Structure formats: structure tokens, C-alpha cells
Backbone as CSV, one residue per row, in Angstrom:
resi,resn,N_x,N_y,N_z,CA_x,CA_y,CA_z,C_x,C_y,C_z
1,UNK,-39.735,-68.351,51.884,-39.662,-69.888,52.102,-39.289,-69.901,50.477
2,UNK,-38.582,-70.565,50.197,-38.557,-71.588,49.105,-38.255,-72.471,48.791
3,UNK,-38.670,-73.035,48.080,-38.377,-74.964,47.211,-37.522,-74.916,46.189
4,UNK,-36.525,-75.836,47.355,-35.455,-75.748,44.984,-35.697,-77.496,45.118
5,UNK,-36.143,-78.450,43.173,-35.974,-78.872,43.663,-35.555,-79.804,42.649
6,UNK,-35.144,-81.035,42.609,-33.432,-81.744,41.501,-34.455,-82.859,41.253
7,UNK,-33.022,-83.472,40.129,-33.645,-84.832,39.971,-34.035,-84.985,38.629
8,UNK,-34.362,-84.596,37.880,-34.425,-84.854,37.045,-34.173,-85.125,35.734
9,UNK,-33.976,-86.011,34.270,-33.584,-85.892,33.517,-34.013,-86.179,32.444
10,UNK,-32.826,-87.180,31.578,-32.922,-88.557,29.994,-33.115,-90.045,30.993
11,UNK,-34.419,-90.350,30.709,-34.331,-91.846,30.899,-34.665,-92.203,30.044
12,UNK,-34.346,-93.641,29.754,-35.014,-94.463,28.642,-36.368,-94.471,29.162
13,UNK,-37.248,-96.046,28.733,-37.582,-96.131,28.807,-38.172,-97.339,29.623
14,UNK,-38.559,-97.270,31.360,-38.347,-98.224,31.909,-37.823,-98.249,33.148
15,UNK,-37.120,-97.018,32.876,-35.732,-96.641,34.007,-36.559,-96.489,35.187
16,UNK,-35.962,-95.267,36.214,-36.177,-95.224,37.196,-35.811,-93.274,37.794
17,UNK,-36.600,-92.699,38.197,-35.319,-91.359,38.894,-36.498,-90.594,39.968
18,UNK,-35.717,-89.688,40.770,-35.999,-89.642,41.594,-35.956,-88.270,42.178
19,UNK,-36.734,-87.892,42.088,-36.491,-86.104,41.959,-36.693,-85.438,43.840
20,UNK,-36.283,-84.539,44.456,-36.424,-83.992,45.206,-36.796,-83.176,45.504
21,UNK,-37.095,-82.090,46.504,-37.315,-80.416,46.358,-37.183,-80.718,48.287
22,UNK,-36.432,-79.880,48.931,-36.678,-78.961,49.650,-36.289,-78.271,50.287
23,UNK,-37.038,-78.118,50.973,-37.957,-76.136,51.562,-36.784,-75.718,51.945
24,UNK,-36.759,-74.322,52.033,-35.835,-73.626,53.230,-35.894,-71.802,52.954
25,UNK,-35.969,-71.811,54.669,-36.321,-71.193,55.305,-37.113,-70.531,56.337
26,UNK,-37.829,-69.789,57.175,-38.309,-69.522,58.506,-39.446,-69.853,58.203
27,UNK,-39.280,-71.669,57.888,-40.660,-72.636,58.235,-41.110,-72.378,59.433
28,UNK,-42.109,-72.970,59.527,-42.882,-73.111,61.112,-43.649,-74.194,61.094
29,UNK,-44.052,-74.693,59.821,-44.840,-75.970,59.426,-44.450,-76.523,57.436
30,UNK,-45.303,-77.045,57.356,-45.696,-77.777,56.452,-46.440,-78.681,56.147
31,UNK,-48.225,-78.262,55.956,-48.847,-79.129,56.015,-48.695,-80.279,55.065
32,UNK,-48.936,-79.880,53.187,-49.200,-81.007,52.666,-47.375,-80.812,52.011
33,UNK,-47.135,-81.858,51.085,-46.547,-81.533,49.689,-47.329,-82.194,49.320
34,UNK,-47.277,-81.968,47.184,-47.934,-81.872,46.299,-46.918,-81.967,44.865
35,UNK,-46.865,-83.072,43.796,-45.852,-83.274,42.906,-47.112,-83.040,42.054
36,UNK,-47.068,-82.027,40.869,-47.389,-82.292,39.482,-46.331,-82.155,38.300
37,UNK,-47.394,-81.488,37.340,-46.508,-81.545,35.987,-47.136,-81.081,35.054
38,UNK,-46.539,-80.029,34.080,-47.379,-79.867,32.871,-45.923,-80.416,31.736
39,UNK,-47.088,-81.134,30.579,-46.994,-81.948,28.887,-46.251,-81.159,28.664
40,UNK,-46.147,-80.339,27.347,-45.969,-79.456,26.532,-47.660,-79.629,25.597
41,UNK,-48.496,-78.353,25.534,-49.870,-78.059,25.459,-50.638,-79.247,26.073
42,UNK,-50.812,-79.375,26.983,-51.216,-79.539,28.741,-51.364,-78.941,29.599
43,UNK,-52.090,-78.884,30.385,-52.797,-78.846,31.509,-51.557,-79.009,33.107
44,UNK,-51.574,-78.497,33.493,-50.980,-78.811,34.758,-51.397,-79.915,35.931
45,UNK,-50.641,-81.118,36.034,-51.839,-81.921,36.918,-51.369,-82.330,37.919
46,UNK,-52.090,-82.720,38.585,-51.886,-83.703,39.682,-51.431,-85.089,39.787
47,UNK,-49.986,-84.739,39.990,-49.572,-85.816,40.283,-49.346,-87.361,41.455
48,UNK,-49.048,-86.407,43.052,-48.861,-87.325,44.105,-48.917,-86.185,44.831
49,UNK,-49.725,-86.283,46.414,-49.801,-85.432,47.474,-49.822,-86.382,48.730
50,UNK,-49.246,-86.096,49.273,-49.171,-86.568,50.529,-49.120,-86.246,52.453
51,UNK,-49.865,-85.912,52.787,-49.731,-84.996,53.809,-48.884,-84.951,55.565
52,UNK,-49.396,-83.831,55.959,-48.784,-84.248,57.626,-48.932,-85.257,58.272
53,UNK,-49.458,-86.477,58.141,-49.438,-87.303,58.183,-48.594,-88.367,58.124
54,UNK,-48.831,-88.532,56.510,-48.321,-89.053,55.783,-48.997,-90.706,54.078
55,UNK,-50.324,-89.390,54.724,-51.339,-90.629,53.597,-50.607,-89.562,52.201
56,UNK,-51.190,-90.761,51.673,-50.908,-90.623,50.403,-52.276,-90.420,49.198
57,UNK,-51.951,-89.615,48.230,-52.793,-89.937,47.471,-52.351,-89.825,45.896
58,UNK,-52.406,-89.714,44.896,-52.201,-90.270,44.043,-53.193,-90.678,42.541
59,UNK,-52.662,-89.585,41.075,-53.296,-89.159,39.860,-52.976,-91.170,39.026
60,UNK,-54.096,-91.874,38.903,-53.938,-93.055,38.433,-52.958,-94.029,38.070
61,UNK,-52.904,-92.985,37.058,-51.689,-92.655,35.374,-50.205,-93.908,36.057
62,UNK,-49.845,-93.086,37.617,-48.826,-92.619,38.563,-48.836,-94.254,39.482
63,UNK,-50.004,-95.177,39.866,-50.202,-95.773,40.794,-50.020,-97.085,40.431
64,UNK,-48.885,-97.589,41.115,-48.065,-98.492,41.196,-46.255,-98.158,40.343
65,UNK,-46.879,-97.282,40.382,-45.396,-96.876,39.608,-44.479,-95.532,40.296
66,UNK,-45.009,-94.691,40.740,-44.405,-93.878,41.763,-44.689,-94.240,42.556
67,UNK,-43.495,-93.379,44.130,-44.029,-93.351,45.958,-43.478,-91.879,45.937
68,UNK,-44.093,-91.278,46.777,-44.338,-90.238,47.160,-43.939,-90.173,48.731
69,UNK,-42.531,-89.668,48.953,-42.511,-89.274,50.209,-41.974,-88.692,50.889
70,UNK,-41.843,-88.280,52.147,-41.709,-86.207,52.857,-41.008,-87.395,54.034
71,UNK,-39.635,-85.994,54.201,-38.462,-86.400,55.415,-39.217,-84.278,55.767
72,UNK,-39.321,-85.182,57.184,-40.056,-83.870,57.368,-38.627,-83.028,59.155
73,UNK,-37.790,-83.925,59.357,-36.236,-83.609,59.511,-35.569,-82.400,58.705
74,UNK,-35.722,-83.557,56.932,-35.175,-82.383,57.061,-35.808,-80.973,55.351
75,UNK,-37.846,-81.011,56.065,-37.757,-80.230,54.932,-37.806,-80.519,53.277
76,UNK,-37.910,-82.058,53.298,-38.058,-82.162,51.781,-39.289,-83.844,51.207
77,UNK,-39.619,-82.909,50.219,-40.657,-84.025,50.610,-38.963,-85.096,48.572
78,UNK,-39.383,-86.388,49.254,-39.112,-87.336,47.398,-40.808,-87.563,46.742
79,UNK,-40.320,-88.299,45.374,-40.510,-88.718,44.117,-39.838,-89.668,43.678
80,UNK,-40.560,-91.116,43.861,-39.030,-92.684,42.932,-40.724,-92.556,42.100
81,UNK,-39.562,-92.387,41.056,-40.450,-92.950,39.773,-40.194,-94.294,39.155
82,UNK,-40.746,-94.638,39.073,-40.341,-96.808,38.869,-40.942,-97.008,37.072
83,UNK,-40.296,-97.890,36.329,-41.325,-97.771,35.598,-42.022,-96.658,34.103
84,UNK,-40.824,-95.992,34.308,-40.984,-94.759,33.686,-42.148,-94.917,31.739
85,UNK,-42.369,-94.528,31.129,-43.226,-94.291,30.317,-42.681,-93.074,29.415
86,UNK,-42.889,-93.123,28.606,-42.637,-91.458,27.355,-44.099,-90.644,28.256
87,UNK,-45.350,-91.467,28.448,-46.013,-90.087,28.440,-45.830,-90.020,29.872
88,UNK,-44.931,-89.876,30.556,-44.989,-89.273,32.181,-43.703,-88.191,31.762
89,UNK,-42.837,-87.543,30.858,-42.194,-86.668,29.825,-42.923,-85.610,30.512
90,UNK,-42.452,-84.740,31.576,-42.918,-83.318,31.126,-41.895,-82.215,32.372
91,UNK,-42.562,-81.339,33.105,-42.346,-80.838,33.581,-42.139,-81.083,35.489
92,UNK,-41.974,-81.139,36.038,-42.135,-81.638,37.663,-42.386,-80.572,37.974
93,UNK,-43.075,-79.732,39.492,-43.248,-78.831,40.124,-43.644,-79.502,41.782
94,UNK,-42.881,-79.333,42.587,-42.857,-79.523,43.380,-43.949,-78.429,44.050
95,UNK,-44.282,-78.482,45.133,-46.287,-77.601,46.223,-45.121,-78.186,47.377
96,UNK,-45.975,-76.678,48.369,-46.056,-77.298,49.265,-47.271,-75.982,49.737
97,UNK,-48.404,-76.377,51.433,-48.403,-75.630,51.772,-47.780,-75.203,53.469
98,UNK,-47.578,-73.974,53.462,-46.466,-73.768,54.449,-46.450,-72.769,55.494
99,UNK,-45.979,-72.867,56.383,-46.479,-71.960,57.607,-46.046,-71.338,58.135
100,UNK,-45.131,-69.694,57.679,-43.892,-69.687,57.285,-43.251,-68.573,59.532
101,UNK,-43.386,-67.941,60.005,-42.717,-67.714,60.489,-43.398,-66.228,60.925
102,UNK,-44.353,-66.029,61.687,-45.105,-65.326,61.517,-45.903,-64.314,59.557
103,UNK,-46.536,-65.639,59.189,-46.997,-65.611,58.583,-48.321,-66.398,57.633
104,UNK,-49.455,-66.231,57.984,-50.287,-67.379,57.332,-49.737,-68.393,56.298
105,UNK,-50.572,-69.171,56.413,-49.506,-71.255,55.635,-50.730,-70.401,54.663
106,UNK,-50.077,-70.989,53.228,-49.286,-70.338,52.038,-48.769,-71.500,50.860
107,UNK,-49.034,-71.423,49.646,-48.988,-72.099,48.806,-48.015,-71.874,47.448
108,UNK,-46.337,-72.610,48.189,-45.695,-72.437,47.574,-45.427,-73.371,46.908
109,UNK,-44.114,-73.180,45.568,-44.083,-73.699,44.195,-42.148,-74.005,43.931
110,UNK,-41.943,-74.540,43.437,-40.237,-74.654,43.193,-40.052,-74.048,41.961
111,UNK,-39.195,-74.898,41.009,-38.758,-73.834,39.529,-39.501,-75.050,38.777
112,UNK,-39.621,-76.017,38.903,-39.495,-77.262,38.318,-38.131,-77.655,37.777
113,UNK,-39.025,-78.647,37.109,-37.432,-80.026,36.934,-37.733,-81.151,35.646
114,UNK,-36.746,-80.650,34.632,-37.375,-82.364,33.594,-37.715,-82.827,33.953
115,UNK,-38.218,-83.601,32.704,-38.343,-85.186,33.153,-38.604,-85.486,31.582
116,UNK,-37.563,-86.233,30.985,-37.656,-86.945,29.345,-37.080,-88.252,29.775
117,UNK,-38.411,-89.071,29.472,-38.815,-90.006,28.863,-38.307,-91.107,27.542
118,UNK,-37.347,-91.527,26.955,-36.919,-91.416,25.889,-35.904,-92.756,25.595
119,UNK,-35.579,-93.363,23.904,-35.462,-94.181,24.361,-34.794,-93.419,22.765
């Protein structure tokens, strides 16, 4: 199983970006998806999470600006980021709890995608 993240880039303050993360391989089920971020000199933090039933949760700093969603048919999660601020600048990582065929459920991580918010 592999997770492939994409969609990062450079955007001006107030702009938008949409991150995607697709899982591939012998996947039996995906329990939850999460997006994390890590800014230089800071610890990695959970930004948003979505369960297999579609319930979501966000860190306070992104509530009302970011939206996490999932497409179960495509084994893909998205993070729509609006009204971006310079403090959103970080490397964003996707994470998922996946049960692969013939294996126990475990965490998988994507490779990270850089988001830079700057004028």
C-alpha cells in the first residue's frame, strides 16, 4: 500500500489550494484519513481528520477555512484550503489507517507536499 499526495504549491495570502492523497495497492478497507502538517522548527500537528462514516474534525486554527473530504470509490482524500494565511505554510502529510489484504490495519503516510503562503 502506498499513499501519494499532490496539490501543494505557492499561493498568496487569501488564496486557495486543494490537496489530494490517493491510496493504492491491495486495500481491503480504509478506516480514517488525516492531514497533518509540519512547519519549520515545529512539531507535526493534526490538521483535519475524516472517519469512514464521514465525520470530520479540525484543529481550531483552520476551522471555517479548510474542508476535508474523501472519495471511497477512488481511495482518495482531499483537503480544500481557502483563505490561506502565511502561518499555514508547512509540509502537509496525508495519513490513513488501512487494512490491506491479508494484513492487520496499520497507519500509512504519504510523502508530504509543500504549501507556501507568501506574497
